[in-house]
GROMACS .gro file of C-alpha atoms in nm:
model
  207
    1UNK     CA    1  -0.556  -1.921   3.609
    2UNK     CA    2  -0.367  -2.064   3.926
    3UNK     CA    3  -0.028  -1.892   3.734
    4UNK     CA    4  -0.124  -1.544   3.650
    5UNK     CA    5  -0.332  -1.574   4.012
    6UNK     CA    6   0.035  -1.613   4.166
    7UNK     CA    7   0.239  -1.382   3.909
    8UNK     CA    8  -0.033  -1.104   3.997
    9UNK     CA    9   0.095  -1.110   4.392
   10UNK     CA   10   0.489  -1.211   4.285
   11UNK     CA   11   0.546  -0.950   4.055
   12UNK     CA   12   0.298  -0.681   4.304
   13UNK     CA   13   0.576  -0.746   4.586
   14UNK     CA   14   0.887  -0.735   4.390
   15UNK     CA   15   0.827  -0.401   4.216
   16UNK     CA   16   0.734  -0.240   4.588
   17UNK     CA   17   1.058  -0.395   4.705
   18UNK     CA   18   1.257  -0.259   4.463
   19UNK     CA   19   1.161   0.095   4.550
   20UNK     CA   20   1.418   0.296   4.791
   21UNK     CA   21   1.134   0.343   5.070
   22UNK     CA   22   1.110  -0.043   5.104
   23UNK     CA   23   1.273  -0.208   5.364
   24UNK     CA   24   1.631  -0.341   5.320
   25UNK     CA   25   1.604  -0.677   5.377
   26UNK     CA   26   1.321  -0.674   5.077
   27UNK     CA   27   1.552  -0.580   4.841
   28UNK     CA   28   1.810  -0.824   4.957
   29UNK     CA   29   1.485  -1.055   4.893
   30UNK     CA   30   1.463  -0.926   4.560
   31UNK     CA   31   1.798  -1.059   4.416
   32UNK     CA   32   1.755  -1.440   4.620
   33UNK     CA   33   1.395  -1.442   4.475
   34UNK     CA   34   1.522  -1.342   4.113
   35UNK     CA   35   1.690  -1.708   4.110
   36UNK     CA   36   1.321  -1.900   4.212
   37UNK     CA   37   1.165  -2.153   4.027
   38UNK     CA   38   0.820  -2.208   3.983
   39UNK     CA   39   0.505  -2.419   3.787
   40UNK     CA   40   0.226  -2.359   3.896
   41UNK     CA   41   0.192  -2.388   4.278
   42UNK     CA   42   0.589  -2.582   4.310
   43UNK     CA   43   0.809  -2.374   4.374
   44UNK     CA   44   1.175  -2.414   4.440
   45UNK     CA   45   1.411  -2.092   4.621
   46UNK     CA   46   1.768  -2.206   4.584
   47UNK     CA   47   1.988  -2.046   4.852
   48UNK     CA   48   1.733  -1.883   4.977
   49UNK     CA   49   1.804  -1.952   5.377
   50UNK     CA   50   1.398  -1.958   5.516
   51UNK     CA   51   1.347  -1.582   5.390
   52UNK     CA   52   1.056  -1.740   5.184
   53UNK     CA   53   0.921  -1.865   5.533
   54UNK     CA   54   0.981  -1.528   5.680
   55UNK     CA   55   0.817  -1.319   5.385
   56UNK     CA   56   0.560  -1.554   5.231
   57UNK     CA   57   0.277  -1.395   5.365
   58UNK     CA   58   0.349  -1.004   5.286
   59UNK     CA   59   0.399  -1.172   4.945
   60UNK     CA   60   0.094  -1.398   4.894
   61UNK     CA   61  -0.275  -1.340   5.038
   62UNK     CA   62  -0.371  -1.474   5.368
   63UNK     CA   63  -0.617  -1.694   5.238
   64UNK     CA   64  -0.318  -1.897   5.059
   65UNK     CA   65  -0.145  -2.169   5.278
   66UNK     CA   66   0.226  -2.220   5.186
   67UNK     CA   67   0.377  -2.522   5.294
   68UNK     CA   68   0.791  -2.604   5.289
   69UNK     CA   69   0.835  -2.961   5.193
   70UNK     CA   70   1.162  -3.024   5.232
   71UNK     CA   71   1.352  -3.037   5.630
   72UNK     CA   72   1.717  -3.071   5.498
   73UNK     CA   73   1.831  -2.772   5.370
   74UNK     CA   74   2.095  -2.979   5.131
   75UNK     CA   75   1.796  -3.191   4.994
   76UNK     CA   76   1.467  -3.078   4.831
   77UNK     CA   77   1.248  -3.225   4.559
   78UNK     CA   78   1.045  -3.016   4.240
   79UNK     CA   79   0.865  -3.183   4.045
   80UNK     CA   80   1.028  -3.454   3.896
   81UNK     CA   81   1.364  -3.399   4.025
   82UNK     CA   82   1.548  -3.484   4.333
   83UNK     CA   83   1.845  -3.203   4.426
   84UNK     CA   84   2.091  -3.281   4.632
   85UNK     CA   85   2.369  -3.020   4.714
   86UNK     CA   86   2.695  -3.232   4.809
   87UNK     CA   87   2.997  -3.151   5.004
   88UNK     CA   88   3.188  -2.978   4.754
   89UNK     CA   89   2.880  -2.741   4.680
   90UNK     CA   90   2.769  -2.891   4.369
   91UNK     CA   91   2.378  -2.971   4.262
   92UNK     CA   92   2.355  -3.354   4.220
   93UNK     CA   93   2.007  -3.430   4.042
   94UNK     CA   94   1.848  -3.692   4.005
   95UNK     CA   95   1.487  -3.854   3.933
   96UNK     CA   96   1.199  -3.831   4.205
   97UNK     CA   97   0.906  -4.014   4.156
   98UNK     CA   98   0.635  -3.982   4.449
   99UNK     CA   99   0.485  -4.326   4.326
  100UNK     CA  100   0.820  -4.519   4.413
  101UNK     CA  101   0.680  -4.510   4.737
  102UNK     CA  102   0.390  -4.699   4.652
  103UNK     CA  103   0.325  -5.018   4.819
  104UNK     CA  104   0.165  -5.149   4.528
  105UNK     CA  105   0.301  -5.165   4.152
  106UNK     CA  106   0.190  -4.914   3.886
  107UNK     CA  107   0.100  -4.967   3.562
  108UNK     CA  108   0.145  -4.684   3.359
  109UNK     CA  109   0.204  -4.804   3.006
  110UNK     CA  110  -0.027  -4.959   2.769
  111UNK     CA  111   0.009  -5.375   2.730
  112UNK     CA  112   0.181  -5.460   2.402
  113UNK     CA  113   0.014  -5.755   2.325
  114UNK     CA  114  -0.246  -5.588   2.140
  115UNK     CA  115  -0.334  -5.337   1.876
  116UNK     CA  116  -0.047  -5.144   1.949
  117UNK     CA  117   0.209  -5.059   1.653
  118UNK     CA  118   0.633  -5.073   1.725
  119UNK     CA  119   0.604  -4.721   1.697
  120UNK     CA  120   0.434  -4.595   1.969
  121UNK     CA  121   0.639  -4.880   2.201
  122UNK     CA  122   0.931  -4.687   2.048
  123UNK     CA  123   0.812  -4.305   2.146
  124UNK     CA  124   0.785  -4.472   2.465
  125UNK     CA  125   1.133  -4.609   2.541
  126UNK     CA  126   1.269  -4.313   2.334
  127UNK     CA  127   1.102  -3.994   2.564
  128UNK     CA  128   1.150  -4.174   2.896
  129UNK     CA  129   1.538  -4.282   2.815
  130UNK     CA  130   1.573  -3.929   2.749
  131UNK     CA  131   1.407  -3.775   3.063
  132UNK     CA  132   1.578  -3.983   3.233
  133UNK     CA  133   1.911  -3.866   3.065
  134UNK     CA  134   1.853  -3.525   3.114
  135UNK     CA  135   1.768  -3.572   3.521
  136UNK     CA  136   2.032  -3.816   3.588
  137UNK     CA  137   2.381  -3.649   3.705
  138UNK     CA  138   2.546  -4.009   3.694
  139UNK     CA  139   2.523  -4.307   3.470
  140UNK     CA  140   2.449  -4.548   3.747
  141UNK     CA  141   2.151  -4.363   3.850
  142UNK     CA  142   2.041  -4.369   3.527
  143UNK     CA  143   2.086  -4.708   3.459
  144UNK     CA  144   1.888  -4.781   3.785
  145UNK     CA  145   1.592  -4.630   3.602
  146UNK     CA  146   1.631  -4.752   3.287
  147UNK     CA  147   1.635  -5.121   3.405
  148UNK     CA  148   1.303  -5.098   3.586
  149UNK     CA  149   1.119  -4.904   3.278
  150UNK     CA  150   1.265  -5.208   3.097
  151UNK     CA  151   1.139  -5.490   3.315
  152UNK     CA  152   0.818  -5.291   3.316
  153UNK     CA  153   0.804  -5.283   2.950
  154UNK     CA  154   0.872  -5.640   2.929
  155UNK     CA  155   0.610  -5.776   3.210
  156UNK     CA  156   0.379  -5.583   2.966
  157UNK     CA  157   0.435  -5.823   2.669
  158UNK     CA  158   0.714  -5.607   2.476
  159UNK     CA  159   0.966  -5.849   2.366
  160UNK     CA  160   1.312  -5.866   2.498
  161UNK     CA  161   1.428  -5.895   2.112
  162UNK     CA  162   1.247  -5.504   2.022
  163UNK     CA  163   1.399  -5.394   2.344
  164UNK     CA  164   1.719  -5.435   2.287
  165UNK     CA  165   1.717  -5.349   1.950
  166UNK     CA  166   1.542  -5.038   2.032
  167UNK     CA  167   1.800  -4.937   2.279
  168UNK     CA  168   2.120  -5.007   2.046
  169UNK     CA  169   1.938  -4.716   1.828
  170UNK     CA  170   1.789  -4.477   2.100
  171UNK     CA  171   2.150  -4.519   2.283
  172UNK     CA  172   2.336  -4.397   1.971
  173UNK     CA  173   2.123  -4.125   1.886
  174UNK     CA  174   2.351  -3.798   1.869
  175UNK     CA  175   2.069  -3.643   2.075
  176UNK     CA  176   2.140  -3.878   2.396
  177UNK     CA  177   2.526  -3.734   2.333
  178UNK     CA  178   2.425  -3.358   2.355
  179UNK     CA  179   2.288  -3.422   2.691
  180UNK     CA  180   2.557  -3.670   2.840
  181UNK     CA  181   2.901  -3.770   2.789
  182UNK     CA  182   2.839  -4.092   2.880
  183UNK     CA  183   2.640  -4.195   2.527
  184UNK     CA  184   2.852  -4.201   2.266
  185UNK     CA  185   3.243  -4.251   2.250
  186UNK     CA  186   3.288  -4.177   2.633
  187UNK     CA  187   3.094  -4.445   2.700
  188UNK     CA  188   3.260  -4.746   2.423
  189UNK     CA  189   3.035  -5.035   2.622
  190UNK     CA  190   2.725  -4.929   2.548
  191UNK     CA  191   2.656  -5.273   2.390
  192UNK     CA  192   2.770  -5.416   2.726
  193UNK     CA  193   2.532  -5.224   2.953
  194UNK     CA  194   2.256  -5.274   2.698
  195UNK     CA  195   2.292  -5.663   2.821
  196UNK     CA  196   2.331  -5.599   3.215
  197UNK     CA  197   1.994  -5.420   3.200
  198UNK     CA  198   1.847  -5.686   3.000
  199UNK     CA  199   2.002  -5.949   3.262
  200UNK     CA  200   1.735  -5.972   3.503
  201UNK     CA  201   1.419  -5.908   3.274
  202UNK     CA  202   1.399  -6.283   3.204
  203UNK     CA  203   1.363  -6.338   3.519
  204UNK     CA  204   1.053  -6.082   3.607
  205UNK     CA  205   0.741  -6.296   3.607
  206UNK     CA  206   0.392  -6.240   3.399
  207UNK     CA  207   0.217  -6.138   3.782
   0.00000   0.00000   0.00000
């Protein structure tokens, strides 16, 4: 409802603008706007240099508040992902995750100690290894995350033996290839970061 609420308004302003008795700068609008992103009530305007600030409420009804997140106009965050635009004009992503802020630690996965079959632990490496794949622009960054799932996973009674395994297979799935160089044979020591993320997990404590 929230969508087609929004659409209604979006699509309302852009046809007017496109007309030849609008003003100019709407139609200039018009081709910035064609490149926004939006789900539900996030939206993201790449290059779009405040004109969302300026136009926001011819667009949307008074009664709906707007508010810009970000303050750099390099850096900005949509839902799950972190943008960066660097020095040589390129989009660096990367994962954003409001609970990281958290002063207290989250537990977000079921504990493996129980009724729960290898499968389902599986699923759970396998979908967030690949999110994390397809967000991360570098392999360090994705490494970063992929240690602390796996310390999570292992402070919740998964064993360090089915993790390990588990990531030999998920790591040499074709599917991690088609969305990185970095897994498969431009990456030959997989094996070897495999164990560096596993260094520290005997060390994380039951607590």
């Amino acid at each position: 409802l929230a969508n087609l609420f929004l659409f209604f308004y979006e699509v309302t302003w852009m046809t007017a603008a496109r007309k030849r008795t609008a003003p100019r700068e709407h139609g200039h609008a018009c081709r910035i706007f064609s490149h926004n992103f939006r789900y539900i009530d996030d939206m993201i305007v790449f290059n779009g240099k405040d004109l969302m600030q300026h136009l926001k409420t011819d667009i949307y009804p008074p009664e709906l508040s707007l508010k810009k997140e970000n303050t750099d106009p390099s850096h900005a965050t949509f839902l799950d992902i972190d943008i960066t635009l660097s020095h040589d004009r390129r989009f660096i992503t990367n994962l954003y995750d409001k609970r990281d802020a958290f002063d207290f630690r989250i537990i977000n996965f079921p504990h493996f100690d129980g009724n729960i079959p290898s499968s389902m632990a599986r699923r759970v490496l396998t979908s967030q290894l690949l999110r994390f794949a397809r967000v991360c622009d570098s392999p360090d960054a994705f490494f970063i995350r992929a240690r602390r799932l796996l310390q999570q996973l292992a402070r919740q009674h998964l064993s360090e033996h089915f993790i390990h395994q588990a990531c030999l297979r998920i790591f040499k799935d074709p599917i991690f290839a088609a969305y990185k160089g970095w897994f498969g044979e431009d990456m030959p020591d997989v094996r070897e970061r495999i164990v560096a993320l596993q260094k520290k997990i005997e060390d994380v404590s039951e607590a």
